[in-house]
Short mmCIF file of C-alpha atoms (C1' of nucleotides) in Angstrom, two decimals:
data_model
loop_
_atom_site.label_atom_id
_atom_site.label_comp_id
_atom_site.label_asym_id
_atom_site.label_seq_id
_atom_site.Cartn_x
_atom_site.Cartn_y
_atom_site.Cartn_z
CA UNK G 10 -0.02 0.11 0.01
CA UNK G 11 2.45 2.72 1.34
CA UNK G 12 4.57 4.00 -2.30
CA UNK G 13 7.47 2.97 -0.76
CA UNK G 14 9.30 0.67 1.42
CA UNK G 15 10.78 1.31 4.62
CA UNK G 16 13.55 -0.39 6.12
CA UNK G 17 11.97 -2.67 8.23
CA UNK G 18 10.42 -5.10 5.57
CA UNK G 19 13.85 -4.69 3.98
CA UNK G 20 15.87 -5.02 6.68
CA UNK G 21 14.17 -8.51 7.10
CA UNK G 22 14.52 -9.45 3.26
CA UNK G 23 17.96 -8.50 3.96
CA UNK G 24 18.65 -10.61 7.27
CA UNK G 25 16.84 -13.87 5.89
CA UNK G 26 19.29 -13.24 3.19
CA UNK G 27 22.20 -12.81 5.67
CA UNK G 28 21.12 -15.92 7.36
CA UNK G 29 21.16 -17.88 4.31
CA UNK G 30 24.30 -17.16 2.97
CA UNK G 31 26.10 -17.64 6.17
CA UNK G 32 24.37 -20.71 6.59
CA UNK G 33 25.40 -22.06 2.57
CA UNK G 34 28.89 -21.15 3.71
CA UNK G 35 29.00 -23.14 6.75
CA UNK G 36 27.32 -26.05 4.92
CA UNK G 37 29.95 -25.69 2.10
CA UNK G 38 32.71 -25.92 4.73
CA UNK G 39 31.04 -28.51 7.30
CA UNK G 40 28.26 -30.26 5.53
CA UNK G 41 24.56 -30.56 6.78
CA UNK G 42 25.05 -32.02 10.03
CA UNK G 43 27.64 -29.34 10.82
CA UNK G 44 25.39 -26.71 10.07
CA UNK G 45 24.39 -24.91 13.50
CA UNK G 46 21.73 -22.11 14.20
CA UNK G 47 24.32 -21.40 17.12
CA UNK G 48 27.06 -20.93 15.00
CA UNK G 49 25.25 -18.72 12.31
CA UNK G 50 24.54 -16.39 14.94
CA UNK G 51 27.63 -15.84 16.30
CA UNK G 52 28.83 -15.26 12.85
CA UNK G 53 26.45 -12.83 12.55
CA UNK G 54 27.16 -11.39 16.11
CA UNK G 55 23.77 -12.37 17.27
CA UNK G 56 22.37 -14.56 19.90
CA UNK G 57 20.48 -17.60 19.23
CA UNK G 58 17.40 -17.13 19.79
CA UNK G 59 16.97 -14.17 16.85
CA UNK G 60 17.09 -16.20 14.55
CA UNK G 61 13.84 -17.59 15.75
CA UNK G 62 12.36 -14.66 14.48
CA UNK G 63 13.11 -15.39 10.72
CA UNK G 64 13.41 -19.34 10.62
CA UNK G 65 10.81 -21.12 13.17
CA UNK G 66 12.75 -24.19 13.26
CA UNK G 67 16.40 -25.39 12.02
CA UNK G 68 14.26 -27.73 9.46
CA UNK G 69 12.61 -24.45 8.09
CA UNK G 70 16.42 -22.77 7.58
CA UNK G 71 17.22 -25.94 5.38
CA UNK G 72 14.08 -26.34 3.87
CA UNK G 73 14.52 -22.29 2.60
CA UNK G 74 18.22 -23.86 1.53
CA UNK G 75 16.54 -26.36 -0.42
CA UNK G 76 14.74 -24.79 -2.34
CA UNK G 77 17.02 -22.04 -2.88
CA UNK G 78 19.61 -25.03 -4.25
CA UNK G 79 16.67 -26.66 -7.06
CA UNK G 80 16.28 -22.86 -8.33
CA UNK G 81 19.95 -21.95 -8.41
CA UNK G 82 20.50 -25.66 -9.98
CA UNK G 83 17.55 -24.90 -12.52
CA UNK G 84 18.92 -21.57 -13.40
CA UNK G 85 22.22 -23.16 -14.19
CA UNK G 86 21.02 -25.79 -16.75
CA UNK G 87 18.45 -23.40 -18.14
CA UNK G 88 21.21 -21.01 -18.90
CA UNK G 89 23.40 -23.83 -20.47
CA UNK G 90 20.56 -25.14 -22.59
CA UNK G 91 19.83 -21.55 -23.36
CA UNK G 92 23.51 -21.18 -24.70
CA UNK G 93 22.92 -24.60 -26.88
CA UNK G 94 19.54 -24.59 -27.79
CA UNK G 95 20.53 -23.80 -32.06
CA UNK G 96 22.94 -26.94 -31.65
CA UNK G 97 21.98 -30.42 -32.05
CA UNK G 98 19.62 -32.42 -29.91
CA UNK G 99 22.72 -34.37 -28.62
CA UNK G 100 24.66 -31.13 -28.52
CA UNK G 101 21.93 -29.57 -26.44
CA UNK G 102 21.55 -32.97 -23.96
CA UNK G 103 25.42 -32.90 -23.25
CA UNK G 104 25.35 -29.47 -22.51
CA UNK G 105 22.53 -29.64 -19.85
CA UNK G 106 23.58 -32.57 -18.42
CA UNK G 107 27.27 -31.50 -18.39
CA UNK G 108 25.52 -28.24 -16.26
CA UNK G 109 23.86 -30.28 -13.90
CA UNK G 110 27.29 -32.40 -13.22
CA UNK G 111 29.29 -29.12 -12.82
CA UNK G 112 26.75 -27.37 -10.62
CA UNK G 113 26.81 -30.55 -8.49
CA UNK G 114 30.47 -30.93 -8.38
CA UNK G 115 30.76 -27.19 -7.00
CA UNK G 116 28.53 -27.32 -4.79
CA UNK G 117 28.44 -30.77 -3.13
CA UNK G 118 27.12 -30.45 0.14
CA UNK G 119 23.75 -28.35 -1.37
CA UNK G 120 23.88 -31.13 -4.20
CA UNK G 121 23.33 -33.84 -1.15
CA UNK G 122 20.73 -31.62 0.31
CA UNK G 123 18.35 -32.12 -2.74
CA UNK G 124 19.37 -35.61 -3.91
CA UNK G 125 20.59 -37.09 -1.09
CA UNK G 126 18.91 -38.32 1.58
CA UNK G 127 16.11 -36.38 2.83
CA UNK G 128 17.55 -34.62 5.66
CA UNK G 129 14.57 -34.65 8.26
CA UNK G 130 11.86 -37.09 7.98
CA UNK G 131 11.12 -36.19 4.21
CA UNK G 132 8.04 -34.31 3.28
CA UNK G 133 8.57 -32.36 0.40
CA UNK G 134 6.65 -29.02 0.52
CA UNK G 135 4.83 -27.85 -2.83
CA UNK G 136 6.57 -25.15 -3.32
CA UNK G 137 10.57 -27.70 -3.15
CA UNK G 138 8.51 -30.04 -6.33
CA UNK G 139 7.83 -26.87 -7.95
CA UNK G 140 11.24 -25.89 -8.35
CA UNK G 141 12.63 -29.48 -8.64
CA UNK G 142 10.66 -29.08 -11.61
CA UNK G 143 12.61 -26.53 -13.44
CA UNK G 144 15.69 -29.00 -13.96
CA UNK G 145 13.66 -32.04 -14.95
CA UNK G 146 12.16 -29.46 -17.28
CA UNK G 147 14.98 -28.36 -19.02
CA UNK G 148 16.28 -31.94 -19.93
CA UNK G 149 12.47 -32.79 -21.07
CA UNK G 150 12.20 -29.83 -23.61
CA UNK G 151 15.34 -30.93 -25.11
CA UNK G 152 14.02 -34.26 -25.34
CA UNK G 153 10.76 -33.07 -26.47
CA UNK G 154 11.83 -30.56 -29.22
CA UNK G 155 14.09 -33.27 -30.78
CA UNK G 156 10.59 -35.17 -31.02
CA UNK G 157 8.77 -32.05 -32.83
CA UNK G 158 11.60 -32.55 -35.17
CA UNK G 159 11.16 -36.20 -35.84
CA UNK G 160 9.57 -37.47 -39.00
CA UNK G 161 5.69 -38.04 -38.03
CA UNK G 162 6.16 -42.18 -37.76
CA UNK G 163 4.64 -41.90 -34.32
CA UNK G 164 2.31 -44.98 -33.85
CA UNK G 165 0.41 -43.25 -30.89
CA UNK G 166 0.11 -46.32 -29.23
CA UNK G 167 -2.64 -46.37 -26.48
CA UNK G 168 -1.46 -44.68 -22.69
CA UNK G 169 -3.94 -47.09 -21.42
CA UNK G 170 -1.12 -49.97 -20.38
CA UNK G 171 1.37 -46.72 -19.24
CA UNK G 172 -1.45 -45.41 -17.34
CA UNK G 173 -1.18 -48.35 -14.50
CA UNK G 174 2.35 -46.93 -13.49
CA UNK G 175 2.90 -43.28 -14.46
CA UNK G 176 1.31 -40.13 -13.85
CA UNK G 177 1.21 -39.57 -17.64
CA UNK G 178 -1.28 -36.03 -17.31
CA UNK G 179 2.25 -34.64 -15.40
CA UNK G 180 4.78 -35.97 -18.24
CA UNK G 181 2.87 -34.92 -20.70
CA UNK G 182 3.03 -31.59 -19.82
CA UNK G 183 6.74 -31.76 -19.85
CA UNK G 184 7.30 -34.21 -22.78
CA UNK G 185 4.10 -32.78 -25.14
CA UNK G 186 5.88 -33.90 -28.13
CA UNK G 187 7.21 -37.33 -27.16
CA UNK G 188 4.45 -40.30 -27.41
CA UNK G 189 3.61 -41.92 -23.99
CA UNK G 190 5.12 -45.61 -25.11
CA UNK G 191 9.00 -43.25 -25.25
CA UNK G 192 8.04 -41.90 -21.48
CA UNK G 193 9.84 -44.91 -19.54
CA UNK G 194 12.96 -44.26 -21.61
CA UNK G 195 12.85 -40.50 -20.74
CA UNK G 196 12.21 -41.11 -16.92
CA UNK G 197 14.92 -43.77 -17.43
CA UNK G 198 17.80 -41.16 -18.80
CA UNK G 199 16.36 -38.36 -16.23
CA UNK G 200 16.95 -40.96 -13.42
CA UNK G 201 20.27 -42.12 -14.86
CA UNK G 202 21.58 -38.54 -15.06
CA UNK G 203 21.25 -38.25 -11.20
CA UNK G 204 22.39 -42.00 -10.50
CA UNK G 205 25.64 -41.20 -12.07
CA UNK G 206 26.61 -38.22 -10.17
CA UNK G 207 25.08 -39.84 -6.60
CA UNK G 208 27.00 -43.09 -7.50
CA UNK G 209 30.31 -40.49 -8.33
CA UNK G 210 29.67 -38.03 -5.41
CA UNK G 211 28.71 -40.52 -2.59
CA UNK G 212 31.90 -42.21 -3.42
CA UNK G 213 30.24 -45.85 -5.19
CA UNK G 214 32.37 -45.71 -7.97
CA UNK G 215 35.72 -45.65 -6.50
CA UNK G 216 37.86 -48.45 -7.40
CA UNK G 217 36.01 -48.63 -10.87
CA UNK G 218 36.07 -45.22 -12.56
CA UNK G 219 39.21 -43.89 -12.77
CA UNK G 220 38.10 -40.59 -14.62
CA UNK G 221 34.52 -39.83 -14.08
CA UNK G 222 34.72 -36.27 -16.35
CA UNK G 223 35.37 -38.71 -19.57
CA UNK G 224 33.16 -41.21 -18.23
CA UNK G 225 30.33 -39.13 -17.89
CA UNK G 226 30.66 -38.03 -21.03
CA UNK G 227 30.43 -41.67 -22.39
CA UNK G 228 27.81 -42.68 -20.64
CA UNK G 229 25.55 -39.24 -21.72
CA UNK G 230 26.13 -40.03 -25.04
CA UNK G 231 25.26 -44.09 -24.54
CA UNK G 232 22.18 -42.41 -22.96
CA UNK G 233 21.49 -40.07 -25.86
CA UNK G 234 21.59 -43.55 -28.32
CA UNK G 235 19.40 -45.09 -26.26
CA UNK G 236 16.98 -42.11 -26.59
CA UNK G 237 17.49 -41.37 -30.11
CA UNK G 238 18.68 -38.25 -30.42
CA UNK G 239 19.58 -36.62 -33.06
CA UNK G 240 23.02 -35.49 -34.43
CA UNK P 1 45.53 -70.46 23.50
CA UNK P 2 43.33 -71.94 25.72
CA UNK P 3 40.89 -74.84 24.60
CA UNK P 4 37.62 -73.07 25.34
CA UNK P 5 36.92 -69.89 25.08
CA UNK P 6 35.60 -68.41 28.18
CA UNK P 7 32.80 -66.12 28.95
CA UNK P 8 34.54 -62.88 28.84
CA UNK P 9 35.00 -63.00 24.98
CA UNK P 10 32.10 -64.43 24.53
CA UNK P 11 29.90 -62.30 26.55
CA UNK P 12 32.04 -59.47 24.56
CA UNK P 13 30.79 -60.06 20.98
CA UNK P 14 27.48 -60.63 22.51
CA UNK P 15 26.93 -57.34 23.97
CA UNK P 16 28.75 -55.95 20.58
CA UNK P 17 25.64 -57.81 18.94
CA UNK P 18 23.21 -56.48 21.01
CA UNK P 19 24.26 -52.92 20.69
CA UNK P 20 23.95 -53.43 16.58
CA UNK P 21 20.67 -54.76 16.94
CA UNK P 22 19.51 -51.83 19.24
CA UNK P 23 20.83 -49.36 17.24
CA UNK P 24 19.22 -50.90 13.96
CA UNK P 25 15.79 -50.90 15.78
CA UNK P 26 16.34 -47.39 16.56
CA UNK P 27 17.94 -46.45 13.46
CA UNK P 28 14.80 -47.98 11.44
CA UNK P 29 12.53 -45.90 14.03
CA UNK P 30 14.25 -42.44 13.67
CA UNK P 31 16.79 -42.63 10.90
CA UNK P 32 20.51 -41.92 11.17
CA UNK P 33 20.16 -38.36 13.02
CA UNK P 34 17.99 -39.78 15.48
CA UNK P 35 19.91 -42.78 16.69
CA UNK P 36 21.71 -41.55 19.84
CA UNK P 37 24.47 -43.83 21.81
CA UNK P 38 22.49 -42.44 25.10
CA UNK P 39 19.40 -44.12 23.75
CA UNK P 40 21.05 -47.47 22.84
CA UNK P 41 22.99 -47.15 26.14
CA UNK P 42 18.96 -46.49 28.03
CA UNK P 43 17.38 -49.36 26.03
CA UNK P 44 20.19 -52.01 27.48
CA UNK P 45 19.82 -51.00 30.83
CA UNK P 46 23.62 -49.29 30.39
CA UNK P 47 25.15 -45.71 30.89
CA UNK P 48 26.32 -44.09 28.24
CA UNK P 49 29.83 -44.43 28.70
CA UNK P 50 29.60 -47.89 29.08
CA UNK P 51 29.07 -48.15 25.05
CA UNK P 52 32.66 -46.58 24.51
CA UNK P 53 34.14 -49.86 25.79
CA UNK P 54 33.20 -51.67 22.55
CA UNK P 55 32.68 -48.36 20.32
CA UNK P 56 35.25 -45.77 20.48
CA UNK P 57 32.57 -43.44 19.00
CA UNK P 58 29.48 -42.87 16.93
CA UNK P 59 30.90 -42.93 13.82
CA UNK P 60 32.70 -46.63 14.25
CA UNK P 61 28.98 -47.95 15.28
CA UNK P 62 28.19 -46.25 12.31
CA UNK P 63 30.67 -48.46 10.36
CA UNK P 64 30.00 -51.26 11.71
CA UNK P 65 26.46 -51.03 11.21
CA UNK P 66 27.29 -50.09 7.26
CA UNK P 67 29.45 -53.20 7.30
CA UNK P 68 26.55 -55.12 8.68
CA UNK P 69 24.20 -53.51 6.05
CA UNK P 70 26.31 -54.15 3.32
CA UNK P 71 26.84 -58.00 3.90
CA UNK P 72 23.01 -58.53 4.70
CA UNK P 73 22.10 -56.99 1.14
CA UNK P 74 25.03 -58.63 -0.34
CA UNK P 75 23.34 -62.36 0.96
CA UNK P 76 20.15 -61.47 0.04
CA UNK P 77 20.81 -60.91 -3.60
CA UNK P 78 22.85 -63.39 -3.84
CA UNK P 79 20.33 -65.66 -2.42
CA UNK P 80 17.99 -64.55 -4.60
CA UNK P 81 20.43 -65.17 -7.65
CA UNK P 82 21.08 -68.99 -6.14
CA UNK P 83 17.75 -69.53 -6.80
CA UNK P 84 17.30 -68.37 -10.06
CA UNK P 85 20.50 -69.95 -11.23
CA UNK P 86 19.26 -72.30 -13.76
CA UNK P 87 16.66 -69.42 -15.10
CA UNK P 88 17.63 -67.34 -18.38
CA UNK P 89 19.70 -64.64 -18.15
CA UNK P 90 16.88 -62.16 -17.96
CA UNK P 91 15.15 -63.58 -15.12
CA UNK P 92 17.97 -63.89 -13.17
CA UNK P 93 18.75 -60.00 -13.94
CA UNK P 94 15.16 -59.35 -13.10
CA UNK P 95 15.26 -61.79 -9.78
CA UNK P 96 18.11 -59.84 -9.19
CA UNK P 97 17.42 -56.48 -9.14
CA UNK P 98 13.91 -57.06 -7.47
CA UNK P 99 15.97 -58.82 -4.58
CA UNK P 100 17.83 -55.26 -4.02
CA UNK P 101 14.83 -53.42 -4.04
CA UNK P 102 13.18 -55.59 -1.75
CA UNK P 103 15.63 -55.38 0.70
CA UNK P 104 15.88 -51.40 0.39
CA UNK P 105 12.08 -51.24 0.88
CA UNK P 106 12.34 -53.27 4.28
CA UNK P 107 15.53 -51.21 5.57
CA UNK P 108 15.02 -47.95 4.08
CA UNK P 109 17.22 -46.41 7.09
CA UNK P 110 19.86 -48.72 6.37
CA UNK P 111 20.01 -48.33 3.01
CA UNK P 112 20.32 -45.09 3.03
CA UNK P 113 23.30 -45.39 5.39
CA UNK P 114 25.31 -47.13 2.61
CA UNK P 115 24.00 -45.67 -0.70
CA UNK P 116 22.49 -41.90 0.44
CA UNK P 117 24.61 -39.15 1.23
CA UNK P 118 27.77 -40.43 3.05
CA UNK P 119 27.19 -39.90 6.57
CA UNK P 120 30.00 -37.83 8.71
CA UNK P 121 32.66 -36.67 5.87
CA UNK P 122 32.98 -39.73 3.84
CA UNK P 123 36.12 -42.12 4.43
CA UNK P 124 35.11 -45.56 2.85
CA UNK P 125 37.42 -47.70 4.87
CA UNK P 126 38.84 -50.73 3.02
CA UNK P 127 36.60 -53.28 4.61
CA UNK P 128 33.11 -51.84 3.46
CA UNK P 129 34.27 -51.61 -0.40
CA UNK P 130 35.18 -55.49 -0.15
CA UNK P 131 31.39 -56.25 1.28
CA UNK P 132 29.80 -53.64 -0.81
CA UNK P 133 31.58 -55.89 -3.96
CA UNK P 134 29.41 -58.64 -3.11
CA UNK P 135 25.88 -56.70 -4.60
CA UNK P 136 27.64 -55.71 -7.29
CA UNK P 137 29.45 -58.70 -7.93
CA UNK P 138 26.33 -60.65 -7.91
CA UNK P 139 25.11 -58.38 -10.92
CA UNK P 140 27.98 -58.54 -12.48
CA UNK P 141 28.06 -62.71 -12.35
CA UNK P 142 24.70 -62.27 -13.93
CA UNK P 143 25.95 -60.28 -16.98
CA UNK P 144 29.30 -62.39 -16.99
CA UNK P 145 27.60 -65.87 -17.20
CA UNK P 146 25.33 -64.40 -19.90
CA UNK P 147 28.42 -63.41 -22.35
CA UNK P 148 29.98 -66.60 -21.85
CA UNK P 149 26.69 -68.41 -23.52
CA UNK P 150 26.98 -65.90 -26.29
CA UNK P 151 28.76 -67.09 -29.85
CA UNK P 152 31.84 -66.04 -29.46
CA UNK P 153 31.87 -63.55 -32.01
CA UNK P 154 33.73 -60.94 -30.02
CA UNK P 155 35.66 -58.74 -31.32
CA UNK P 156 37.74 -58.42 -28.79
CA UNK P 157 38.74 -54.37 -28.94
CA UNK P 158 41.70 -52.97 -27.45
CA UNK P 159 41.39 -51.78 -23.76
CA UNK P 160 43.80 -48.57 -24.28
CA UNK P 161 41.44 -46.20 -25.03
CA UNK P 162 38.96 -47.91 -21.58
CA UNK P 163 41.70 -47.74 -19.73
CA UNK P 164 41.74 -43.82 -19.43
CA UNK P 165 38.50 -43.04 -17.64
CA UNK P 166 37.99 -47.01 -16.53
CA UNK P 167 40.14 -49.35 -14.09
CA UNK P 168 39.84 -52.12 -15.93
CA UNK P 169 41.75 -54.71 -13.85
CA UNK P 170 39.52 -54.59 -11.50
CA UNK P 171 36.27 -54.74 -13.63
CA UNK P 172 37.80 -57.47 -15.15
CA UNK P 173 37.80 -59.43 -12.01
CA UNK P 174 33.73 -59.34 -11.85
CA UNK P 175 33.28 -59.40 -15.51
CA UNK P 176 35.76 -62.17 -16.69
CA UNK P 177 33.74 -62.86 -19.65
CA UNK P 178 32.18 -59.46 -21.28
CA UNK P 179 34.25 -57.87 -23.84
CA UNK P 180 35.72 -54.92 -22.50
CA UNK P 181 34.15 -52.66 -25.13
CA UNK P 182 30.55 -53.60 -22.97
CA UNK P 183 32.10 -52.81 -19.92
CA UNK P 184 30.84 -48.83 -19.88
CA UNK P 185 26.94 -50.61 -20.72
CA UNK P 186 27.29 -52.93 -17.57
CA UNK P 187 28.43 -49.90 -15.13
CA UNK P 188 25.46 -47.67 -16.71
CA UNK P 189 23.30 -51.00 -15.75
CA UNK P 190 24.85 -51.58 -12.39
CA UNK P 191 23.92 -47.72 -11.77
CA UNK P 192 20.53 -47.24 -13.05
CA UNK P 193 19.75 -49.97 -10.15
CA UNK P 194 20.81 -47.74 -7.07
CA UNK P 195 19.45 -44.68 -9.28
CA UNK P 196 15.99 -46.02 -9.72
CA UNK P 197 15.84 -46.72 -5.91
CA UNK P 198 17.49 -44.00 -4.75
CA UNK P 199 14.58 -41.71 -6.65
CA UNK P 200 11.78 -44.30 -5.44
CA UNK P 201 12.91 -43.79 -1.64
CA UNK P 202 14.25 -40.27 -1.53
CA UNK P 203 11.03 -39.12 -2.95
CA UNK P 204 11.81 -37.88 -6.38
CA UNK P 205 9.21 -39.58 -8.11
CA UNK P 206 6.27 -38.28 -6.31
CA UNK P 207 4.12 -36.66 -9.20
CA UNK P 208 5.80 -38.73 -12.02
CA UNK P 209 5.28 -42.42 -11.03
CA UNK P 210 2.49 -44.00 -10.03
CA UNK P 211 3.14 -47.79 -8.98
CA UNK P 212 6.86 -48.34 -8.68
CA UNK P 213 6.99 -51.89 -8.44
CA UNK P 214 5.79 -51.90 -12.32
CA UNK P 215 7.77 -49.12 -12.92
CA UNK P 216 10.61 -51.08 -11.87
CA UNK P 217 10.39 -54.16 -13.81
CA UNK P 218 9.55 -52.11 -16.82
CA UNK P 219 12.71 -50.30 -16.36
CA UNK P 220 14.77 -53.22 -15.23
CA UNK P 221 13.15 -55.11 -18.81
CA UNK P 222 14.50 -52.16 -20.32
CA UNK P 223 17.73 -51.91 -18.82
CA UNK P 224 17.93 -56.00 -20.24
CA UNK P 225 17.10 -55.08 -23.39
CA UNK P 226 19.79 -52.66 -23.42
CA UNK P 227 22.36 -55.42 -21.95
CA UNK P 228 21.10 -57.70 -24.70
CA UNK P 229 20.51 -60.26 -22.25
CA UNK P 230 19.44 -63.53 -23.43
CA UNK P 231 16.00 -64.84 -23.03
"C1'" DT J 14 46.29 -70.59 45.47
"C1'" DC J 15 46.89 -66.17 45.77
"C1'" DA J 16 48.38 -61.78 44.23
"C1'" DT J 17 47.98 -59.02 39.58
"C1'" DT J 18 46.13 -57.00 36.21
"C1'" DT J 19 42.67 -55.52 33.03
"C1'" DA J 20 38.01 -55.51 31.76
"C1'" DG J 21 33.25 -53.30 32.04
"C1'" DG J 22 30.33 -50.48 34.44
"C1'" DA J 23 28.89 -46.11 37.05
"C1'" DG J 24 28.49 -41.41 37.60
"C1'" DA J 25 30.05 -37.00 36.94
"C1'" DG J 26 31.56 -33.67 33.90
"C1'" DC J 27 32.51 -30.52 29.92
"C1'" DA J 28 31.25 -28.48 25.26
"C1'" DC J 29 28.16 -28.71 22.43
"C1'" DT J 30 23.06 -28.50 20.35
"C1'" DG J 31 17.65 -26.78 18.90
"C1'" DC J 32 14.39 -24.59 20.94
"C1'" DT J 33 11.43 -21.96 24.69
"C1'" DC J 34 10.65 -18.29 27.72
"C1'" DT J 35 10.99 -13.50 29.52
"C1'" DC J 36 12.03 -8.91 29.52
"C1'" DG J 37 13.33 -4.46 27.69
"C1'" DT J 38 14.14 -1.22 23.45
"C1'" DT J 39 13.10 0.94 19.17
"C1'" DA J 40 10.78 1.05 14.87
"C1'" DT J 41 6.22 1.37 12.24
"C1'" DC J 42 0.88 2.75 11.84
"C1'" DC J 43 -3.40 4.73 13.63
"C1'" DG U 7 1.90 10.95 20.47
"C1'" DG U 8 0.25 7.01 21.80
"C1'" DA U 9 -0.52 1.80 21.12
"C1'" DT U 10 1.61 -2.55 18.50
"C1'" DA U 11 4.64 -5.55 16.57
"C1'" DA U 12 9.05 -6.39 15.69
"C1'" DC U 13 13.52 -7.44 17.05
"C1'" DG U 14 17.73 -9.16 20.08
"C1'" DA U 15 19.49 -10.38 24.51
"C1'" DG U 16 19.92 -13.21 28.03
"C1'" DA U 17 18.82 -17.12 31.16
"C1'" DG U 18 17.82 -21.77 31.17
"C1'" DC U 19 16.16 -26.64 29.75
"C1'" DA U 20 16.88 -31.20 27.39
"C1'" DG U 21 19.27 -33.66 24.75
"C1'" DT U 22 23.66 -34.68 22.31
"C1'" DG U 23 29.07 -37.19 22.19
"C1'" DC U 24 32.84 -37.95 24.73
"C1'" DT U 25 36.05 -37.99 28.78
"C1'" DC U 26 37.94 -38.92 33.07
"C1'" DT U 27 37.74 -41.17 37.52
"C1'" DC U 28 36.69 -44.55 40.60
"C1'" DC U 29 35.29 -49.12 42.12
"C1'" DT U 30 33.87 -54.19 41.31
"C1'" DA U 31 34.43 -58.31 39.72
"C1'" DA U 32 36.88 -61.39 36.25
"C1'" DA U 33 40.74 -63.80 34.08
"C1'" DT U 34 45.62 -64.34 34.34
"C1'" DG U 35 50.65 -65.77 36.07
"C1'" DA U 36 53.91 -66.84 39.50
#
DNA sequence: TCATTTAGGAGAGCACTGCTCTCGTTATCC
DNA sequence: GGATAACGAGAGCAGTGCTCTCCTAAATGA
């Protein structure tokens, strides 16, 4: 209502931003378990109880960080895709998946926060689901665009069978030009991007993979074949 | 040296077993973060400091639980494979991967312990790597056995290129009959089993997958095609 | 057999955590 | 200008992992 926001509200959002920034720094240094409200407060020259004016609980702060992480990753992959949108589908796929992995490796703890073990008792708020869709949406667009360019030989198989195990309405929104009988392949591709990064970051590839950079490209190429992406 | 072990040593291993049992129960109830040494001690009618006679630190207890979890899962999939070893490679693949997922769903917190975010600062002890190999080894045997039955049309391509990003010596041990140019495919299959289960258990499939049971079978069938497993 | 070593448990205590409550102060709104 | 609400300080509670000292009872060696 007031023409100009006064210092009060501005100071609040600024304070919230500071809390999240400090938290992100401590998160990067010591991981989730090492992130404590008291230390954040200490760093800010505040007493711990003051933080509760902004976040009712530690989990609430973590949820905010998760949301930001999803959006940060989301915009990173969107940016990468924007740069390569004129190239072939295969190159777009490589650019996008590389961007995801790159973000993951430079923000390992934030990545673990969103794609690792759910922190408290796992209840994904609606907002995080929406933010999470940004990154999968970017990948989906590449695949859907590719199908839009393919010769229209599609068989348009019935979705009746697929409906038993997939929520096709939600998927169709993301893959408007992909025939439903390819939804499973698309989900496999999506799953594999994060399956690889999880295994790499969480140490499962120790002893088998020597150079994960090269391996990732090879695997993503194999997935592109699997998706029959245009070259 | 003594002919019969006295009560002392036996009581010790028994006490250790009790600690791990109680810990597993509490782990299943409240997750990793909810597992506290003091509560374990309380349940056993002990004082917390007594537990430190058996585990020098909480992480040491967790490491023991991780080791047991790997072995428990390992023997579960080995058992499943033993029952289906006479069937086709495709059926063996389905039996083994189903066993893995079944174990994961009935031990979600233990699964998260070994395939989720590394708990403290991630240092995988040698012993856990060995135990972890049991489950991947069981999967590998299926694939290697399948290749042993295939007509010997293998091209035996040079491993020179693959050596740059894979530790082929370790992989060859697990896949003795698989030509090296198929190692990447094998690693993709292995990665995807756990990529799927991670996504399912950690809530990433909410909104897209309706019936994960059916979806899993479909996906594993697609992977079997990808591996060209015999039917 | 008896003295000695050693293992196991009890209990107090330290430093830390998340979170709650009360109480002044100070900026905002009517 | 006075009421209202936001903000921060500070004390305190219950909980944590871990350490240290002390005592008892069991295993060991001469």
